[in-house]
Amino acid sequence: MGRLEGKCCLISGGAKGLGAAQARLFAREGARVAVGDILDADGARLVDELRASSADSLYVRLDVTSEGDWERAVDAVTEELGALDVLVNNAGIYHRAPVEETTLEEWERVMEVNARGVFLGTKYAIPAMRRSGGGSIVNMSSVAGLVGSRTQSVYNASKGAVRLLTKSTAVQYATEGIRANSVHPGVIETDMMQEVIRTEEERATRMSLTPIGRFGTPEDVAQGVLFLASDQASYITGAELVIDGGLTVQ
Ligand code: NAD
């Protein structure tokens, strides 16, 4: 029996990178998976792949900054998969610049996707989870939501917002059986990593700061998300799961 047997799960930004790894792992663990993204072709291809391995699966167009998209996506998931038990607020964008070099437009765009997106997802998931007697919300923060950086500003601010919104959600909905936890990956090998680490020198520096001695894989993060999503984490809410090979412990 899978660890998410029969659970109906929505993963935002699920078409590629960390979200796609979560979708594949969740499906292997018996979940019915809805992939929400703005990359329609990638999302549809992934859902075809999941269906081929007999997982009940659905692609929904979901721009996480749009309130209307969230309403429609949650409705589609509850109608077509039967309920909403798990939401992974995974979608996010990266931005690299110190404070003075960040424009107001860049600030607003990153906050819109990374912070507003998580707020809207949480807001629309809760009534649906209440109807099914509880649920689990897993929010993708970052080590950038825990510590400051020489090269990031709005990305830090947006991921810090995710971290604290998670704790308020945990406190507010615990008695209704709705849990909320945040995940804090370090450097993980996805397309986004190409933006985080730009030169061989940066790669070597970051590697030397990682005690485990390798960068993470999408599967490493998906295993943590799976645990928090599952009933095995039923006494865990408001927690921060750091998956960074030891980067931030020294
Ligand atoms: P990625 O760029 O490979 O994938 C991001 C996904 O989010 C894409 O499918 C993209 O289309 C989607 N997305 C972007 N804007 C969206 C929007 N407005 N609405 C819906 N979907 C949207 O990045 P990734 O590495 O897979 O990152 C996933 C999450 O993990 C992000 O929140 C990111 O900040 C976080 N994270 C990544 C790393 C890393 O090293 N890769 C580290 C820490 C945290």
PDB file of C-alpha atoms and ligand atoms in Angstrom:
ATOM      1  CA  MET A   1       0.000   0.000   0.000  1.00  0.00           C
ATOM      2  CA  GLY A   2       1.379   3.406  -1.035  1.00  0.00           C
ATOM      3  CA  ARG A   3       2.065   6.124   1.490  1.00  0.00           C
ATOM      4  CA  LEU A   4      -0.462   8.414  -0.256  1.00  0.00           C
ATOM      5  CA  GLU A   5      -2.921   5.698  -1.289  1.00  0.00           C
ATOM      6  CA  GLY A   6      -6.099   7.314  -2.635  1.00  0.00           C
ATOM      7  CA  LYS A   7      -5.109  10.857  -1.631  1.00  0.00           C
ATOM      8  CA  CYS A   8      -6.000  13.625  -4.061  1.00  0.00           C
ATOM      9  CA  CYS A   9      -3.033  15.962  -4.428  1.00  0.00           C
ATOM     10  CA  LEU A  10      -2.456  19.239  -6.262  1.00  0.00           C
ATOM     11  CA  ILE A  11       1.102  20.321  -7.003  1.00  0.00           C
ATOM     12  CA  SER A  12       1.609  23.878  -8.258  1.00  0.00           C
ATOM     13  CA  GLY A  13       4.522  24.375 -10.639  1.00  0.00           C
ATOM     14  CA  GLY A  14       4.335  20.624 -11.138  1.00  0.00           C
ATOM     15  CA  ALA A  15       5.260  20.474 -14.822  1.00  0.00           C
ATOM     16  CA  LYS A  16       9.032  20.353 -14.355  1.00  0.00           C
ATOM     17  CA  GLY A  17      11.865  20.459 -11.846  1.00  0.00           C
ATOM     18  CA  LEU A  18      11.076  19.698  -8.207  1.00  0.00           C
ATOM     19  CA  GLY A  19       7.310  19.671  -8.813  1.00  0.00           C
ATOM     20  CA  ALA A  20       7.543  17.008 -11.528  1.00  0.00           C
ATOM     21  CA  ALA A  21       9.656  14.797  -9.244  1.00  0.00           C
ATOM     22  CA  GLN A  22       6.993  15.150  -6.546  1.00  0.00           C
ATOM     23  CA  ALA A  23       4.227  14.287  -9.027  1.00  0.00           C
ATOM     24  CA  ARG A  24       6.050  11.093 -10.095  1.00  0.00           C
ATOM     25  CA  LEU A  25       6.805  10.029  -6.512  1.00  0.00           C
ATOM     26  CA  PHE A  26       3.275  10.807  -5.291  1.00  0.00           C
ATOM     27  CA  ALA A  27       1.819   8.745  -8.160  1.00  0.00           C
ATOM     28  CA  ARG A  28       4.134   5.824  -7.300  1.00  0.00           C
ATOM     29  CA  GLU A  29       2.828   6.067  -3.723  1.00  0.00           C
ATOM     30  CA  GLY A  30      -0.787   5.655  -4.819  1.00  0.00           C
ATOM     31  CA  ALA A  31      -1.893   9.294  -5.012  1.00  0.00           C
ATOM     32  CA  ARG A  32      -4.227  10.813  -7.579  1.00  0.00           C
ATOM     33  CA  VAL A  33      -2.151  13.735  -8.805  1.00  0.00           C
ATOM     34  CA  ALA A  34      -3.190  17.063 -10.298  1.00  0.00           C
ATOM     35  CA  VAL A  35      -0.357  19.024 -11.890  1.00  0.00           C
ATOM     36  CA  GLY A  36      -0.959  22.800 -12.010  1.00  0.00           C
ATOM     37  CA  ASP A  37       1.329  25.010 -14.070  1.00  0.00           C
ATOM     38  CA  ILE A  38       1.582  27.615 -16.806  1.00  0.00           C
ATOM     39  CA  LEU A  39       3.683  25.250 -18.961  1.00  0.00           C
ATOM     40  CA  ASP A  40       0.717  23.537 -20.600  1.00  0.00           C
ATOM     41  CA  ALA A  41       2.652  21.259 -22.965  1.00  0.00           C
ATOM     42  CA  ASP A  42       5.084  20.004 -20.279  1.00  0.00           C
ATOM     43  CA  GLY A  43       2.231  19.555 -17.805  1.00  0.00           C
ATOM     44  CA  ALA A  44       0.092  17.583 -20.264  1.00  0.00           C
ATOM     45  CA  ARG A  45       3.081  15.380 -21.216  1.00  0.00           C
ATOM     46  CA  LEU A  46       3.786  14.577 -17.565  1.00  0.00           C
ATOM     47  CA  VAL A  47       0.147  13.717 -16.911  1.00  0.00           C
ATOM     48  CA  ASP A  48       0.158  11.360 -19.928  1.00  0.00           C
ATOM     49  CA  GLU A  49       3.218   9.664 -18.430  1.00  0.00           C
ATOM     50  CA  LEU A  50       1.518   9.298 -15.031  1.00  0.00           C
ATOM     51  CA  ARG A  51      -1.654   7.916 -16.603  1.00  0.00           C
ATOM     52  CA  ALA A  52       0.375   5.377 -18.574  1.00  0.00           C
ATOM     53  CA  SER A  53       1.542   3.963 -15.246  1.00  0.00           C
ATOM     54  CA  SER A  54      -2.132   3.810 -14.231  1.00  0.00           C
ATOM     55  CA  ALA A  55      -2.191   6.758 -11.827  1.00  0.00           C
ATOM     56  CA  ASP A  56      -5.383   8.814 -11.896  1.00  0.00           C
ATOM     57  CA  SER A  57      -4.000  12.170 -12.960  1.00  0.00           C
ATOM     58  CA  LEU A  58      -5.035  15.595 -14.210  1.00  0.00           C
ATOM     59  CA  TYR A  59      -3.410  18.713 -15.676  1.00  0.00           C
ATOM     60  CA  VAL A  60      -4.897  22.074 -14.698  1.00  0.00           C
ATOM     61  CA  ARG A  61      -3.801  25.438 -16.033  1.00  0.00           C
ATOM     62  CA  LEU A  62      -2.782  27.355 -12.922  1.00  0.00           C
ATOM     63  CA  ASP A  63      -1.008  30.689 -12.820  1.00  0.00           C
ATOM     64  CA  VAL A  64      -0.472  30.908  -9.066  1.00  0.00           C
ATOM     65  CA  THR A  65      -0.738  34.710  -9.109  1.00  0.00           C
ATOM     66  CA  SER A  66      -4.345  34.518 -10.361  1.00  0.00           C
ATOM     67  CA  GLU A  67      -7.191  34.203  -7.870  1.00  0.00           C
ATOM     68  CA  GLY A  68      -9.548  32.986 -10.631  1.00  0.00           C
ATOM     69  CA  ASP A  69      -7.094  30.259 -11.653  1.00  0.00           C
ATOM     70  CA  TRP A  70      -6.899  28.991  -8.069  1.00  0.00           C
ATOM     71  CA  GLU A  71     -10.690  28.868  -7.740  1.00  0.00           C
ATOM     72  CA  ARG A  72     -10.988  26.952 -11.014  1.00  0.00           C
ATOM     73  CA  ALA A  73      -8.075  24.624 -10.229  1.00  0.00           C
ATOM     74  CA  VAL A  74      -9.408  23.632  -6.792  1.00  0.00           C
ATOM     75  CA  ASP A  75     -12.879  23.069  -8.282  1.00  0.00           C
ATOM     76  CA  ALA A  76     -11.440  20.934 -11.092  1.00  0.00           C
ATOM     77  CA  VAL A  77      -9.416  18.817  -8.667  1.00  0.00           C
ATOM     78  CA  THR A  78     -12.324  18.210  -6.290  1.00  0.00           C
ATOM     79  CA  GLU A  79     -14.714  17.432  -9.163  1.00  0.00           C
ATOM     80  CA  GLU A  80     -12.421  15.251 -11.259  1.00  0.00           C
ATOM     81  CA  LEU A  81     -10.281  13.566  -8.588  1.00  0.00           C
ATOM     82  CA  GLY A  82     -12.959  13.570  -5.870  1.00  0.00           C
ATOM     83  CA  ALA A  83     -11.403  15.737  -3.111  1.00  0.00           C
ATOM     84  CA  LEU A  84      -8.378  17.819  -2.188  1.00  0.00           C
ATOM     85  CA  ASP A  85      -6.283  16.164   0.518  1.00  0.00           C
ATOM     86  CA  VAL A  86      -2.819  17.554  -0.227  1.00  0.00           C
ATOM     87  CA  LEU A  87      -1.642  20.847  -1.706  1.00  0.00           C
ATOM     88  CA  VAL A  88       2.019  21.417  -2.484  1.00  0.00           C
ATOM     89  CA  ASN A  89       2.625  25.123  -3.061  1.00  0.00           C
ATOM     90  CA  ASN A  90       5.727  24.407  -5.085  1.00  0.00           C
ATOM     91  CA  ALA A  91       5.692  27.001  -7.913  1.00  0.00           C
ATOM     92  CA  GLY A  92       8.320  29.683  -7.598  1.00  0.00           C
ATOM     93  CA  ILE A  93      10.708  31.924  -9.491  1.00  0.00           C
ATOM     94  CA  TYR A  94      14.241  32.954  -8.680  1.00  0.00           C
ATOM     95  CA  HIS A  95      15.759  36.407  -8.627  1.00  0.00           C
ATOM     96  CA  ARG A  96      19.318  37.326  -7.949  1.00  0.00           C
ATOM     97  CA  ALA A  97      20.392  40.891  -7.095  1.00  0.00           C
ATOM     98  CA  PRO A  98      21.380  42.887  -4.026  1.00  0.00           C
ATOM     99  CA  VAL A  99      18.795  45.340  -2.655  1.00  0.00           C
ATOM    100  CA  GLU A 100      19.971  48.446  -4.550  1.00  0.00           C
ATOM    101  CA  GLU A 101      20.046  46.579  -7.848  1.00  0.00           C
ATOM    102  CA  THR A 102      16.521  45.172  -7.472  1.00  0.00           C
ATOM    103  CA  THR A 103      13.894  47.206  -9.320  1.00  0.00           C
ATOM    104  CA  LEU A 104      10.441  47.747  -7.872  1.00  0.00           C
ATOM    105  CA  GLU A 105       8.977  45.759 -10.785  1.00  0.00           C
ATOM    106  CA  GLU A 106      11.291  42.812 -10.020  1.00  0.00           C
ATOM    107  CA  TRP A 107      10.389  42.992  -6.322  1.00  0.00           C
ATOM    108  CA  GLU A 108       6.674  42.938  -7.103  1.00  0.00           C
ATOM    109  CA  ARG A 109       6.908  40.103  -9.641  1.00  0.00           C
ATOM    110  CA  VAL A 110       8.844  37.776  -7.328  1.00  0.00           C
ATOM    111  CA  MET A 111       6.600  38.540  -4.346  1.00  0.00           C
ATOM    112  CA  GLU A 112       3.576  37.995  -6.590  1.00  0.00           C
ATOM    113  CA  VAL A 113       4.591  34.475  -7.651  1.00  0.00           C
ATOM    114  CA  ASN A 114       6.400  33.258  -4.520  1.00  0.00           C
ATOM    115  CA  ALA A 115       4.377  34.878  -1.711  1.00  0.00           C
ATOM    116  CA  ARG A 116       0.992  35.819  -3.173  1.00  0.00           C
ATOM    117  CA  GLY A 117       0.881  32.442  -4.956  1.00  0.00           C
ATOM    118  CA  VAL A 118       1.248  30.538  -1.676  1.00  0.00           C
ATOM    119  CA  PHE A 119      -1.286  32.769   0.077  1.00  0.00           C
ATOM    120  CA  LEU A 120      -3.924  32.231  -2.642  1.00  0.00           C
ATOM    121  CA  GLY A 121      -3.284  28.502  -2.840  1.00  0.00           C
ATOM    122  CA  THR A 122      -3.683  28.163   0.917  1.00  0.00           C
ATOM    123  CA  LYS A 123      -6.805  30.325   0.977  1.00  0.00           C
ATOM    124  CA  TYR A 124      -8.600  28.285  -1.695  1.00  0.00           C
ATOM    125  CA  ALA A 125      -7.384  24.871  -0.542  1.00  0.00           C
ATOM    126  CA  ILE A 126      -8.613  25.201   3.039  1.00  0.00           C
ATOM    127  CA  PRO A 127     -12.403  25.111   2.360  1.00  0.00           C
ATOM    128  CA  ALA A 128     -11.908  22.068   0.088  1.00  0.00           C
ATOM    129  CA  MET A 129      -9.770  20.302   2.711  1.00  0.00           C
ATOM    130  CA  ARG A 130     -12.325  21.121   5.399  1.00  0.00           C
ATOM    131  CA  ARG A 131     -14.964  19.350   3.283  1.00  0.00           C
ATOM    132  CA  SER A 132     -12.831  16.201   3.210  1.00  0.00           C
ATOM    133  CA  GLY A 133     -12.184  16.338   6.968  1.00  0.00           C
ATOM    134  CA  GLY A 134      -8.594  17.639   6.885  1.00  0.00           C
ATOM    135  CA  GLY A 135      -5.508  17.816   4.742  1.00  0.00           C
ATOM    136  CA  SER A 136      -1.851  18.650   4.402  1.00  0.00           C
ATOM    137  CA  ILE A 137      -0.330  21.783   2.885  1.00  0.00           C
ATOM    138  CA  VAL A 138       3.367  21.673   2.038  1.00  0.00           C
ATOM    139  CA  ASN A 139       4.923  25.012   1.135  1.00  0.00           C
ATOM    140  CA  MET A 140       8.159  25.253  -0.815  1.00  0.00           C
ATOM    141  CA  SER A 141      10.386  27.780   0.890  1.00  0.00           C
ATOM    142  CA  SER A 142      14.186  27.527   0.603  1.00  0.00           C
ATOM    143  CA  VAL A 143      17.343  27.890   2.667  1.00  0.00           C
ATOM    144  CA  ALA A 144      16.892  31.457   1.351  1.00  0.00           C
ATOM    145  CA  GLY A 145      13.887  31.644   3.699  1.00  0.00           C
ATOM    146  CA  LEU A 146      16.139  30.880   6.682  1.00  0.00           C
ATOM    147  CA  VAL A 147      19.358  32.866   6.198  1.00  0.00           C
ATOM    148  CA  GLY A 148      20.444  36.016   4.367  1.00  0.00           C
ATOM    149  CA  SER A 149      22.579  36.123   1.243  1.00  0.00           C
ATOM    150  CA  ARG A 150      25.049  38.417  -0.504  1.00  0.00           C
ATOM    151  CA  THR A 151      23.362  37.928  -3.845  1.00  0.00           C
ATOM    152  CA  GLN A 152      19.625  37.720  -3.109  1.00  0.00           C
ATOM    153  CA  SER A 153      17.066  40.135  -1.658  1.00  0.00           C
ATOM    154  CA  VAL A 154      13.502  39.753  -2.882  1.00  0.00           C
ATOM    155  CA  TYR A 155      13.978  35.974  -3.213  1.00  0.00           C
ATOM    156  CA  ASN A 156      14.969  35.876   0.492  1.00  0.00           C
ATOM    157  CA  ALA A 157      12.009  38.089   1.436  1.00  0.00           C
ATOM    158  CA  SER A 158       9.527  35.990  -0.533  1.00  0.00           C
ATOM    159  CA  LYS A 159      10.770  32.688   0.904  1.00  0.00           C
ATOM    160  CA  GLY A 160      10.789  34.159   4.426  1.00  0.00           C
ATOM    161  CA  ALA A 161       7.152  35.123   3.875  1.00  0.00           C
ATOM    162  CA  VAL A 162       6.357  31.528   2.886  1.00  0.00           C
ATOM    163  CA  ARG A 163       8.022  30.249   6.060  1.00  0.00           C
ATOM    164  CA  LEU A 164       5.914  32.411   8.406  1.00  0.00           C
ATOM    165  CA  LEU A 165       2.638  32.128   6.492  1.00  0.00           C
ATOM    166  CA  THR A 166       3.067  28.368   6.908  1.00  0.00           C
ATOM    167  CA  LYS A 167       3.271  28.697  10.689  1.00  0.00           C
ATOM    168  CA  SER A 168       0.172  30.946  10.888  1.00  0.00           C
ATOM    169  CA  THR A 169      -1.738  28.497   8.694  1.00  0.00           C
ATOM    170  CA  ALA A 170      -0.625  25.660  10.979  1.00  0.00           C
ATOM    171  CA  VAL A 171      -1.866  27.483  14.082  1.00  0.00           C
ATOM    172  CA  GLN A 172      -5.153  28.618  12.558  1.00  0.00           C
ATOM    173  CA  TYR A 173      -6.326  25.287  11.106  1.00  0.00           C
ATOM    174  CA  ALA A 174      -4.798  22.622  13.358  1.00  0.00           C
ATOM    175  CA  THR A 175      -8.067  21.842  15.121  1.00  0.00           C
ATOM    176  CA  GLU A 176      -9.675  21.139  11.742  1.00  0.00           C
ATOM    177  CA  GLY A 177      -7.112  18.486  10.896  1.00  0.00           C
ATOM    178  CA  ILE A 178      -5.338  20.693   8.357  1.00  0.00           C
ATOM    179  CA  ARG A 179      -1.553  20.679   8.721  1.00  0.00           C
ATOM    180  CA  ALA A 180       0.919  23.087   7.085  1.00  0.00           C
ATOM    181  CA  ASN A 181       4.688  22.675   6.909  1.00  0.00           C
ATOM    182  CA  SER A 182       7.494  24.296   4.954  1.00  0.00           C
ATOM    183  CA  VAL A 183      10.345  22.677   3.048  1.00  0.00           C
ATOM    184  CA  HIS A 184      13.723  24.394   2.720  1.00  0.00           C
ATOM    185  CA  PRO A 185      15.910  22.951  -0.032  1.00  0.00           C
ATOM    186  CA  GLY A 186      19.521  23.988  -0.515  1.00  0.00           C
ATOM    187  CA  VAL A 187      21.121  23.716  -3.953  1.00  0.00           C
ATOM    188  CA  ILE A 188      19.150  21.195  -6.011  1.00  0.00           C
ATOM    189  CA  GLU A 189      19.929  20.163  -9.590  1.00  0.00           C
ATOM    190  CA  THR A 190      17.082  21.735 -11.636  1.00  0.00           C
ATOM    191  CA  ASP A 191      16.873  24.472 -14.289  1.00  0.00           C
ATOM    192  CA  MET A 192      16.597  27.000 -11.464  1.00  0.00           C
ATOM    193  CA  MET A 193      20.035  25.978 -10.212  1.00  0.00           C
ATOM    194  CA  GLN A 194      21.565  27.390 -13.423  1.00  0.00           C
ATOM    195  CA  GLU A 195      20.338  30.804 -12.252  1.00  0.00           C
ATOM    196  CA  VAL A 196      21.562  30.313  -8.685  1.00  0.00           C
ATOM    197  CA  ILE A 197      25.056  29.125  -9.591  1.00  0.00           C
ATOM    198  CA  ARG A 198      26.503  30.866 -12.623  1.00  0.00           C
ATOM    199  CA  THR A 199      30.212  30.083 -12.713  1.00  0.00           C
ATOM    200  CA  GLU A 200      32.481  27.130 -12.003  1.00  0.00           C
ATOM    201  CA  GLU A 201      33.948  29.161  -9.147  1.00  0.00           C
ATOM    202  CA  GLU A 202      30.524  29.655  -7.570  1.00  0.00           C
ATOM    203  CA  ARG A 203      29.817  25.958  -8.000  1.00  0.00           C
ATOM    204  CA  ALA A 204      33.059  25.002  -6.263  1.00  0.00           C
ATOM    205  CA  THR A 205      32.477  27.490  -3.421  1.00  0.00           C
ATOM    206  CA  ARG A 206      28.932  26.280  -2.797  1.00  0.00           C
ATOM    207  CA  MET A 207      30.051  22.650  -2.979  1.00  0.00           C
ATOM    208  CA  SER A 208      32.807  23.292  -0.424  1.00  0.00           C
ATOM    209  CA  LEU A 209      30.147  24.711   1.936  1.00  0.00           C
ATOM    210  CA  THR A 210      27.961  21.596   1.617  1.00  0.00           C
ATOM    211  CA  PRO A 211      29.074  19.002   4.220  1.00  0.00           C
ATOM    212  CA  ILE A 212      27.449  16.074   2.397  1.00  0.00           C
ATOM    213  CA  GLY A 213      29.653  16.926  -0.599  1.00  0.00           C
ATOM    214  CA  ARG A 214      27.078  16.891  -3.411  1.00  0.00           C
ATOM    215  CA  PHE A 215      24.172  18.987  -4.584  1.00  0.00           C
ATOM    216  CA  GLY A 216      20.659  17.655  -4.032  1.00  0.00           C
ATOM    217  CA  THR A 217      18.435  15.868  -6.532  1.00  0.00           C
ATOM    218  CA  PRO A 218      14.726  16.564  -7.111  1.00  0.00           C
ATOM    219  CA  GLU A 219      14.082  13.098  -5.626  1.00  0.00           C
ATOM    220  CA  ASP A 220      15.832  14.123  -2.371  1.00  0.00           C
ATOM    221  CA  VAL A 221      13.338  16.971  -1.975  1.00  0.00           C
ATOM    222  CA  ALA A 222      10.339  14.935  -3.148  1.00  0.00           C
ATOM    223  CA  GLN A 223      10.970  12.352  -0.396  1.00  0.00           C
ATOM    224  CA  GLY A 224      10.690  15.096   2.248  1.00  0.00           C
ATOM    225  CA  VAL A 225       7.562  16.544   0.667  1.00  0.00           C
ATOM    226  CA  LEU A 226       6.043  13.052   0.521  1.00  0.00           C
ATOM    227  CA  PHE A 227       6.645  12.515   4.231  1.00  0.00           C
ATOM    228  CA  LEU A 228       5.005  15.829   5.218  1.00  0.00           C
ATOM    229  CA  ALA A 229       2.096  15.198   2.844  1.00  0.00           C
ATOM    230  CA  SER A 230       1.453  11.713   4.223  1.00  0.00           C
ATOM    231  CA  ASP A 231      -0.374  10.597   7.371  1.00  0.00           C
ATOM    232  CA  GLN A 232       2.993   9.493   8.774  1.00  0.00           C
ATOM    233  CA  ALA A 233       3.488  13.186   9.599  1.00  0.00           C
ATOM    234  CA  SER A 234       0.088  13.493  11.314  1.00  0.00           C
ATOM    235  CA  TYR A 235       1.563  15.111  14.475  1.00  0.00           C
ATOM    236  CA  ILE A 236       3.794  17.516  12.531  1.00  0.00           C
ATOM    237  CA  THR A 237       2.532  20.996  11.748  1.00  0.00           C
ATOM    238  CA  GLY A 238       4.250  24.374  11.434  1.00  0.00           C
ATOM    239  CA  ALA A 239       7.599  22.602  11.053  1.00  0.00           C
ATOM    240  CA  GLU A 240      10.513  23.436   8.759  1.00  0.00           C
ATOM    241  CA  LEU A 241      12.119  20.554   6.920  1.00  0.00           C
ATOM    242  CA  VAL A 242      15.583  21.592   5.738  1.00  0.00           C
ATOM    243  CA  ILE A 243      16.931  19.475   2.846  1.00  0.00           C
ATOM    244  CA  ASP A 244      20.298  21.065   2.115  1.00  0.00           C
ATOM    245  CA  GLY A 245      23.069  18.511   2.689  1.00  0.00           C
ATOM    246  CA  GLY A 246      24.055  20.433   5.820  1.00  0.00           C
ATOM    247  CA  LEU A 247      24.613  23.803   4.066  1.00  0.00           C
ATOM    248  CA  THR A 248      22.966  25.918   6.775  1.00  0.00           C
ATOM    249  CA  VAL A 249      23.932  24.000   9.911  1.00  0.00           C
ATOM    250  CA  GLN A 250      27.498  25.323  10.229  1.00  0.00           C
TER     251      GLN A 250
HETATM  252  P1  NAD B   1      11.996  25.263 -11.960  1.00  0.00           P
HETATM  253  O1  NAD B   1      12.244  26.615 -12.526  1.00  0.00           O
HETATM  254  O2  NAD B   1      12.681  24.075 -12.546  1.00  0.00           O
HETATM  255  O3  NAD B   1      10.431  24.953 -11.934  1.00  0.00           O
HETATM  256  C1  NAD B   1       9.525  25.892 -11.432  1.00  0.00           C
HETATM  257  C2  NAD B   1       8.135  25.532 -11.892  1.00  0.00           C
HETATM  258  O4  NAD B   1       7.234  26.545 -11.422  1.00  0.00           O
HETATM  259  C3  NAD B   1       8.009  25.493 -13.428  1.00  0.00           C
HETATM  260  O5  NAD B   1       7.243  24.386 -13.824  1.00  0.00           O
HETATM  261  C4  NAD B   1       7.310  26.803 -13.725  1.00  0.00           C
HETATM  262  O6  NAD B   1       6.557  26.805 -14.924  1.00  0.00           O
HETATM  263  C5  NAD B   1       6.422  26.962 -12.507  1.00  0.00           C
HETATM  264  N1  NAD B   1       5.948  28.332 -12.347  1.00  0.00           N
HETATM  265  C6  NAD B   1       6.660  29.489 -12.398  1.00  0.00           C
HETATM  266  N2  NAD B   1       5.842  30.556 -12.296  1.00  0.00           N
HETATM  267  C7  NAD B   1       4.573  30.061 -12.166  1.00  0.00           C
HETATM  268  C8  NAD B   1       3.291  30.636 -12.024  1.00  0.00           C
HETATM  269  N3  NAD B   1       3.126  31.983 -12.011  1.00  0.00           N
HETATM  270  N4  NAD B   1       2.224  29.829 -11.896  1.00  0.00           N
HETATM  271  C9  NAD B   1       2.383  28.482 -11.938  1.00  0.00           C
HETATM  272  N5  NAD B   1       3.560  27.865 -12.081  1.00  0.00           N
HETATM  273  C10 NAD B   1       4.643  28.645 -12.203  1.00  0.00           C
HETATM  274  O7  NAD B   1      12.358  25.426 -10.421  1.00  0.00           O
HETATM  275  P2  NAD B   1      12.538  24.303  -9.287  1.00  0.00           P
HETATM  276  O8  NAD B   1      13.978  24.247  -8.957  1.00  0.00           O
HETATM  277  O9  NAD B   1      11.799  23.084  -9.617  1.00  0.00           O
HETATM  278  O10 NAD B   1      11.825  25.074  -8.080  1.00  0.00           O
HETATM  279  C11 NAD B   1      10.594  24.654  -7.499  1.00  0.00           C
HETATM  280  C12 NAD B   1      10.424  25.376  -6.167  1.00  0.00           C
HETATM  281  O11 NAD B   1      11.507  25.032  -5.299  1.00  0.00           O
HETATM  282  C13 NAD B   1      10.434  26.893  -6.269  1.00  0.00           C
HETATM  283  O12 NAD B   1       9.506  27.443  -5.356  1.00  0.00           O
HETATM  284  C14 NAD B   1      11.846  27.258  -5.861  1.00  0.00           C
HETATM  285  O13 NAD B   1      11.942  28.573  -5.363  1.00  0.00           O
HETATM  286  C15 NAD B   1      12.114  26.202  -4.796  1.00  0.00           C
HETATM  287  N6  NAD B   1      13.538  25.934  -4.537  1.00  0.00           N
HETATM  288  C16 NAD B   1      14.357  25.452  -5.513  1.00  0.00           C
HETATM  289  C17 NAD B   1      15.700  25.219  -5.205  1.00  0.00           C
HETATM  290  C18 NAD B   1      16.680  24.697  -6.229  1.00  0.00           C
HETATM  291  O14 NAD B   1      17.893  24.714  -5.959  1.00  0.00           O
HETATM  292  N7  NAD B   1      16.270  24.199  -7.366  1.00  0.00           N
HETATM  293  C19 NAD B   1      16.179  25.486  -3.921  1.00  0.00           C
HETATM  294  C20 NAD B   1      15.308  25.969  -2.959  1.00  0.00           C
HETATM  295  C21 NAD B   1      13.980  26.181  -3.280  1.00  0.00           C
END
